[in-house]
């Protein structure tokens, strides 16, 4: 077999590593070309068929992961008590960990479509690779307000905590600004949906593995990420995995891709478990009994 050319190697890397995160229609929603398969494929440099096949493969992986999770009776039980109402629109905001086409939000979508078809839930994954809390603020109007979201899942912090190669002395976003940004995001979610936000904390990273990948513009240290994760503590809404331990302590390597940053399907499945467990147990923070008017029935019998 002949060796791959450089162009073929690049396309192979795109198909096998980058394609789950290259959702250009979300990054550039106003560009006509970003709304067609031909336009997106042309921009990436692959054929429309390769793009369609890769995305179909990602969706298949997410569905298979959902089916595997639902084989566990204890997990299936978590889907029997949810705060959602029929026809609710669930919106996800965040970075590549959420925007991944075979990631936790896509697995969650399949889990709920399989286990609770009667709810007729709608899903919109508005997460974009590389997004910080500032980027999510910019997307709120289109993704949450205009869409009339019913529930919003927010998973942020990894890119905010990144230290760029040119400015290693500081994180990309300060802790103070991250705190303010989350406040603003949470307030908009409350105002639009009438429901508490679901805050999904960022998982630890394998920094040594990240350093081997030239594709990254900086590095993330877990000491920084721990501080960003603490900003979620006490925030109104559902706090999923407050201490970031769902991948193990220390985190197991098989829950990551080789880059040490992006979760594997196994890691994403653990996030789905954590999300549904948090919703099932109704572990939420309320600032007053009137906060969650649309969900009074769900919280009415909550243990004190």
CSV table of C-alpha atoms in Angstrom, one decimal:
chain,number,residue,atom,x,y,z
A,1,UNK,CA,0.0,0.0,0.0
A,2,UNK,CA,1.4,3.4,-1.0
A,3,UNK,CA,2.0,6.0,1.7
A,4,UNK,CA,-0.5,8.8,2.1
A,5,UNK,CA,0.3,12.2,0.6
A,6,UNK,CA,0.5,15.2,2.9
A,7,UNK,CA,-2.9,16.3,1.6
A,8,UNK,CA,-4.4,12.9,2.3
A,9,UNK,CA,-2.8,12.8,5.7
A,10,UNK,CA,-4.3,16.2,6.5
A,11,UNK,CA,-7.8,15.1,5.4
A,12,UNK,CA,-7.4,11.9,7.5
A,13,UNK,CA,-6.7,14.0,10.6
A,14,UNK,CA,-9.7,16.2,9.8
A,15,UNK,CA,-12.0,13.2,9.4
A,16,UNK,CA,-10.7,11.3,12.4
A,17,UNK,CA,-10.1,14.1,14.9
A,18,UNK,CA,-11.5,17.5,13.9
A,19,UNK,CA,-14.7,16.8,12.2
A,20,UNK,CA,-16.8,16.3,15.3
A,21,UNK,CA,-16.0,19.9,16.3
A,22,UNK,CA,-16.1,21.7,12.9
A,23,UNK,CA,-19.7,22.8,13.0
A,24,UNK,CA,-19.3,25.9,10.9
A,25,UNK,CA,-23.0,26.5,10.6
A,26,UNK,CA,-23.0,27.4,14.3
A,27,UNK,CA,-19.8,29.5,14.2
A,28,UNK,CA,-20.9,31.5,11.2
A,29,UNK,CA,-24.7,31.4,11.2
A,30,UNK,CA,-25.1,34.4,8.9
A,31,UNK,CA,-23.0,33.1,6.1
A,32,UNK,CA,-25.1,31.5,3.4
A,33,UNK,CA,-22.4,28.9,2.6
A,34,UNK,CA,-22.4,27.8,6.2
A,35,UNK,CA,-26.0,26.6,5.9
A,36,UNK,CA,-25.3,24.1,3.2
A,37,UNK,CA,-23.4,20.8,3.3
A,38,UNK,CA,-21.6,21.8,0.1
A,39,UNK,CA,-20.5,25.1,1.6
A,40,UNK,CA,-19.3,23.6,4.9
A,41,UNK,CA,-17.5,20.7,3.1
A,42,UNK,CA,-15.8,23.1,0.7
A,43,UNK,CA,-14.6,25.3,3.5
A,44,UNK,CA,-13.1,22.3,5.3
A,45,UNK,CA,-11.6,20.9,2.2
A,46,UNK,CA,-13.4,17.6,1.9
A,47,UNK,CA,-16.3,16.3,-0.2
A,48,UNK,CA,-19.9,16.7,0.9
A,49,UNK,CA,-20.2,12.9,1.0
A,50,UNK,CA,-17.2,12.6,3.4
A,51,UNK,CA,-18.8,15.3,5.6
A,52,UNK,CA,-22.2,13.6,5.6
A,53,UNK,CA,-20.7,10.2,6.3
A,54,UNK,CA,-18.5,11.5,9.1
A,55,UNK,CA,-21.4,13.3,10.8
A,56,UNK,CA,-23.7,10.3,10.4
A,57,UNK,CA,-20.9,8.2,12.0
A,58,UNK,CA,-20.8,10.6,15.0
A,59,UNK,CA,-24.5,10.5,15.4
A,60,UNK,CA,-24.4,6.7,15.3
A,61,UNK,CA,-21.7,6.6,18.0
A,62,UNK,CA,-23.8,8.9,20.2
A,63,UNK,CA,-26.9,6.7,19.7
A,64,UNK,CA,-25.0,3.5,20.5
A,65,UNK,CA,-23.6,5.1,23.6
A,66,UNK,CA,-27.1,6.1,24.7
A,67,UNK,CA,-28.4,2.5,24.1
A,68,UNK,CA,-25.5,1.1,26.1
A,69,UNK,CA,-26.3,3.4,29.0
A,70,UNK,CA,-30.0,2.5,29.0
A,71,UNK,CA,-29.1,-1.2,29.4
A,72,UNK,CA,-28.3,-0.3,33.0
A,73,UNK,CA,-31.5,-0.4,35.0
A,74,UNK,CA,-30.1,2.0,37.6
A,75,UNK,CA,-29.3,4.5,34.9
A,76,UNK,CA,-32.7,4.0,33.1
A,77,UNK,CA,-34.4,4.9,36.4
A,78,UNK,CA,-32.8,8.3,36.2
A,79,UNK,CA,-34.9,9.1,33.1
A,80,UNK,CA,-38.2,8.5,34.9
A,81,UNK,CA,-38.2,11.8,37.0
A,82,UNK,CA,-37.3,14.8,34.9
A,83,UNK,CA,-38.3,18.5,35.3
A,84,UNK,CA,-39.1,18.9,31.6
A,85,UNK,CA,-42.5,19.4,30.1
A,86,UNK,CA,-43.8,18.1,26.8
A,87,UNK,CA,-42.3,20.0,23.9
A,88,UNK,CA,-39.6,21.7,25.9
A,89,UNK,CA,-36.6,23.1,23.9
A,90,UNK,CA,-33.3,22.1,25.6
A,91,UNK,CA,-30.4,24.3,24.5
A,92,UNK,CA,-26.7,23.6,25.2
A,93,UNK,CA,-24.0,26.3,25.4
A,94,UNK,CA,-20.3,25.7,25.8
A,95,UNK,CA,-17.2,24.7,24.0
A,96,UNK,CA,-16.0,21.7,22.0
A,97,UNK,CA,-16.7,19.3,24.9
A,98,UNK,CA,-20.4,20.1,24.4
A,99,UNK,CA,-20.4,20.9,20.7
A,100,UNK,CA,-18.8,17.5,19.9
A,101,UNK,CA,-21.2,15.7,17.5
A,102,UNK,CA,-20.7,12.5,19.5
A,103,UNK,CA,-20.5,14.3,22.8
A,104,UNK,CA,-22.5,14.3,26.0
A,105,UNK,CA,-25.4,16.5,24.8
A,106,UNK,CA,-25.9,14.4,21.7
A,107,UNK,CA,-25.8,11.2,23.8
A,108,UNK,CA,-28.3,12.9,26.2
A,109,UNK,CA,-30.6,13.7,23.3
A,110,UNK,CA,-30.6,10.1,22.2
A,111,UNK,CA,-31.2,8.9,25.7
A,112,UNK,CA,-34.2,11.0,26.2
A,113,UNK,CA,-35.6,10.4,22.7
A,114,UNK,CA,-35.4,6.6,23.3
A,115,UNK,CA,-36.6,6.6,26.9
A,116,UNK,CA,-39.1,9.4,27.0
A,117,UNK,CA,-40.5,9.8,23.5
A,118,UNK,CA,-43.8,11.0,24.9
A,119,UNK,CA,-42.2,14.2,26.0
A,120,UNK,CA,-41.4,15.2,22.4
A,121,UNK,CA,-38.5,17.2,23.6
A,122,UNK,CA,-36.6,19.4,21.2
A,123,UNK,CA,-32.8,19.9,21.3
A,124,UNK,CA,-30.5,22.6,20.1
A,125,UNK,CA,-26.7,22.2,20.5
A,126,UNK,CA,-25.4,25.8,20.3
A,127,UNK,CA,-22.0,25.0,21.7
A,128,UNK,CA,-19.0,26.0,19.6
A,129,UNK,CA,-15.4,24.8,19.8
A,130,UNK,CA,-13.1,27.3,21.5
A,131,UNK,CA,-15.9,29.3,23.2
A,132,UNK,CA,-15.2,31.1,26.4
A,133,UNK,CA,-17.8,32.6,28.7
A,134,UNK,CA,-17.5,35.9,26.6
A,135,UNK,CA,-18.4,34.0,23.4
A,136,UNK,CA,-21.4,32.4,25.1
A,137,UNK,CA,-22.6,35.8,26.2
A,138,UNK,CA,-22.5,36.9,22.5
A,139,UNK,CA,-24.5,33.8,21.5
A,140,UNK,CA,-27.3,34.2,24.1
A,141,UNK,CA,-29.6,36.3,22.0
A,142,UNK,CA,-29.7,34.0,19.1
A,143,UNK,CA,-29.4,30.7,21.0
A,144,UNK,CA,-31.6,31.4,24.0
A,145,UNK,CA,-33.7,34.5,23.6
A,146,UNK,CA,-34.7,34.2,19.9
A,147,UNK,CA,-35.0,30.4,20.1
A,148,UNK,CA,-37.3,30.8,23.2
A,149,UNK,CA,-35.4,28.1,25.0
A,150,UNK,CA,-37.2,26.1,27.8
A,151,UNK,CA,-34.0,24.8,29.5
A,152,UNK,CA,-30.3,25.8,29.1
A,153,UNK,CA,-27.3,23.6,29.8
A,154,UNK,CA,-24.1,25.5,30.3
A,155,UNK,CA,-20.7,23.8,30.2
A,156,UNK,CA,-17.8,26.3,30.3
A,157,UNK,CA,-14.4,27.0,31.9
A,158,UNK,CA,-11.7,25.1,30.0
A,159,UNK,CA,-11.0,27.8,27.4
A,160,UNK,CA,-11.5,30.6,30.0
A,161,UNK,CA,-8.7,28.9,32.1
A,162,UNK,CA,-6.3,28.5,29.2
A,163,UNK,CA,-2.9,30.1,29.4
A,164,UNK,CA,-1.8,31.2,25.9
A,165,UNK,CA,1.7,30.6,24.7
A,166,UNK,CA,2.4,34.3,24.3
A,167,UNK,CA,0.9,35.3,27.7
A,168,UNK,CA,1.5,32.4,30.1
A,169,UNK,CA,1.4,34.6,33.1
A,170,UNK,CA,-2.4,34.9,33.0
A,171,UNK,CA,-5.5,32.9,32.1
A,172,UNK,CA,-7.4,33.9,29.0
A,173,UNK,CA,-10.3,35.1,31.2
A,174,UNK,CA,-9.9,36.3,34.7
A,175,UNK,CA,-11.8,34.6,37.6
A,176,UNK,CA,-13.6,37.9,38.3
A,177,UNK,CA,-14.8,38.2,34.7
A,178,UNK,CA,-15.7,34.5,34.6
A,179,UNK,CA,-17.9,35.1,37.7
A,180,UNK,CA,-19.5,38.1,36.2
A,181,UNK,CA,-20.1,36.3,32.9
A,182,UNK,CA,-21.8,33.4,34.5
A,183,UNK,CA,-24.0,35.7,36.5
A,184,UNK,CA,-25.1,37.4,33.3
A,185,UNK,CA,-25.7,34.0,31.5
A,186,UNK,CA,-27.7,32.7,34.4
A,187,UNK,CA,-29.8,35.8,34.6
A,188,UNK,CA,-30.7,35.6,30.9
A,189,UNK,CA,-31.5,32.0,31.3
A,190,UNK,CA,-33.8,32.7,34.2
A,191,UNK,CA,-35.5,35.6,32.5
A,192,UNK,CA,-36.2,33.7,29.2
A,193,UNK,CA,-36.9,30.2,30.4
A,194,UNK,CA,-38.4,30.6,33.8
A,195,UNK,CA,-36.3,27.6,34.7
A,196,UNK,CA,-32.9,27.2,36.5
A,197,UNK,CA,-29.8,26.8,34.4
A,198,UNK,CA,-28.1,23.4,34.4
A,199,UNK,CA,-24.4,24.2,35.1
A,200,UNK,CA,-22.1,21.4,33.9
A,201,UNK,CA,-18.6,21.9,35.4
A,202,UNK,CA,-15.5,21.3,33.2
A,203,UNK,CA,-13.6,18.1,33.7
A,204,UNK,CA,-9.9,18.0,34.6
A,205,UNK,CA,-7.4,17.8,31.7
A,206,UNK,CA,-4.3,15.7,31.1
A,207,UNK,CA,-1.9,18.6,30.7
A,208,UNK,CA,1.1,16.5,29.8
A,209,UNK,CA,-0.8,15.0,26.9
A,210,UNK,CA,-2.0,18.5,25.8
A,211,UNK,CA,1.6,19.7,25.6
A,212,UNK,CA,2.3,17.1,22.9
A,213,UNK,CA,-0.3,18.5,20.6
A,214,UNK,CA,0.9,21.5,18.5
A,215,UNK,CA,-2.8,22.2,17.5
A,216,UNK,CA,-3.4,24.0,20.8
A,217,UNK,CA,-2.6,27.7,21.2
A,218,UNK,CA,-2.0,27.4,24.9
A,219,UNK,CA,-2.2,25.0,27.9
A,220,UNK,CA,-4.6,24.4,30.7
A,221,UNK,CA,-3.4,23.6,34.2
A,222,UNK,CA,-5.7,21.8,36.6
A,223,UNK,CA,-4.8,24.2,39.4
A,224,UNK,CA,-6.4,27.0,37.4
A,225,UNK,CA,-9.3,24.8,36.3
A,226,UNK,CA,-10.1,24.0,39.9
A,227,UNK,CA,-10.5,27.7,40.7
A,228,UNK,CA,-12.8,28.2,37.7
A,229,UNK,CA,-14.8,25.2,38.7
A,230,UNK,CA,-15.3,26.7,42.2
A,231,UNK,CA,-17.0,29.7,40.6
A,232,UNK,CA,-20.0,27.4,39.9
A,233,UNK,CA,-20.4,26.6,43.6
A,234,UNK,CA,-23.6,28.0,45.1
A,235,UNK,CA,-24.8,29.3,41.8
A,236,UNK,CA,-28.6,29.2,41.4
A,237,UNK,CA,-29.7,26.2,39.4
A,238,UNK,CA,-28.5,22.7,39.0
A,239,UNK,CA,-24.7,22.1,39.6
A,240,UNK,CA,-23.5,19.0,37.9
A,241,UNK,CA,-20.4,17.4,39.4
A,242,UNK,CA,-19.3,20.5,41.5
A,243,UNK,CA,-15.8,19.0,42.2
A,244,UNK,CA,-15.1,17.7,38.7
A,245,UNK,CA,-14.7,14.0,39.8
A,246,UNK,CA,-16.9,12.2,37.3
A,247,UNK,CA,-13.8,11.0,35.2
A,248,UNK,CA,-12.2,9.5,38.3
A,249,UNK,CA,-9.8,10.7,41.0
A,250,UNK,CA,-7.3,10.9,39.4
A,251,UNK,CA,-9.1,11.0,36.1
A,252,UNK,CA,-8.8,7.8,34.0
A,253,UNK,CA,-7.0,8.2,30.7
A,254,UNK,CA,-9.6,6.3,28.7
A,255,UNK,CA,-12.1,9.1,29.4
A,256,UNK,CA,-10.1,11.3,27.0
A,257,UNK,CA,-8.9,11.4,23.5
A,258,UNK,CA,-5.2,11.3,22.9
A,259,UNK,CA,-4.9,15.1,23.3
A,260,UNK,CA,-5.7,14.9,27.0
A,261,UNK,CA,-8.4,17.6,26.6
A,262,UNK,CA,-11.4,16.4,24.7
A,263,UNK,CA,-13.5,13.7,26.3
A,264,UNK,CA,-13.8,10.3,24.6
A,265,UNK,CA,-17.3,8.7,24.2
A,266,UNK,CA,-16.7,6.9,27.5
A,267,UNK,CA,-16.0,10.2,29.2
A,268,UNK,CA,-19.1,11.9,27.6
A,269,UNK,CA,-21.2,9.0,28.8
A,270,UNK,CA,-20.1,9.7,32.4
A,271,UNK,CA,-21.2,13.3,32.0
A,272,UNK,CA,-24.6,12.2,30.8
A,273,UNK,CA,-24.8,10.0,34.0
A,274,UNK,CA,-23.9,13.0,36.2
A,275,UNK,CA,-26.4,15.3,34.4
A,276,UNK,CA,-29.3,12.9,34.8
A,277,UNK,CA,-28.4,12.0,38.4
A,278,UNK,CA,-28.3,15.7,39.3
A,279,UNK,CA,-31.7,16.3,37.7
A,280,UNK,CA,-33.2,13.1,39.3
A,281,UNK,CA,-32.0,14.0,42.8
A,282,UNK,CA,-33.2,17.6,42.3
A,283,UNK,CA,-30.0,19.0,43.7
A,284,UNK,CA,-30.6,22.6,42.9
A,285,UNK,CA,-30.0,25.9,44.6
A,286,UNK,CA,-33.0,28.2,45.0
A,287,UNK,CA,-32.8,31.8,46.2
A,288,UNK,CA,-36.5,32.0,46.9
A,289,UNK,CA,-39.6,29.7,46.6
A,290,UNK,CA,-40.8,31.8,43.7
A,291,UNK,CA,-37.7,31.3,41.5
A,292,UNK,CA,-38.9,28.2,39.6
A,293,UNK,CA,-42.6,28.9,38.9
A,294,UNK,CA,-42.7,26.6,35.9
A,295,UNK,CA,-41.3,23.7,37.9
A,296,UNK,CA,-43.3,23.9,41.1
A,297,UNK,CA,-44.6,20.4,40.6
A,298,UNK,CA,-41.1,19.0,40.2
A,299,UNK,CA,-39.8,20.6,43.3
A,300,UNK,CA,-43.0,20.4,45.4
A,301,UNK,CA,-42.1,17.1,47.2
A,302,UNK,CA,-38.3,17.8,47.3
A,303,UNK,CA,-36.8,16.6,50.6
A,304,UNK,CA,-35.7,19.4,52.9
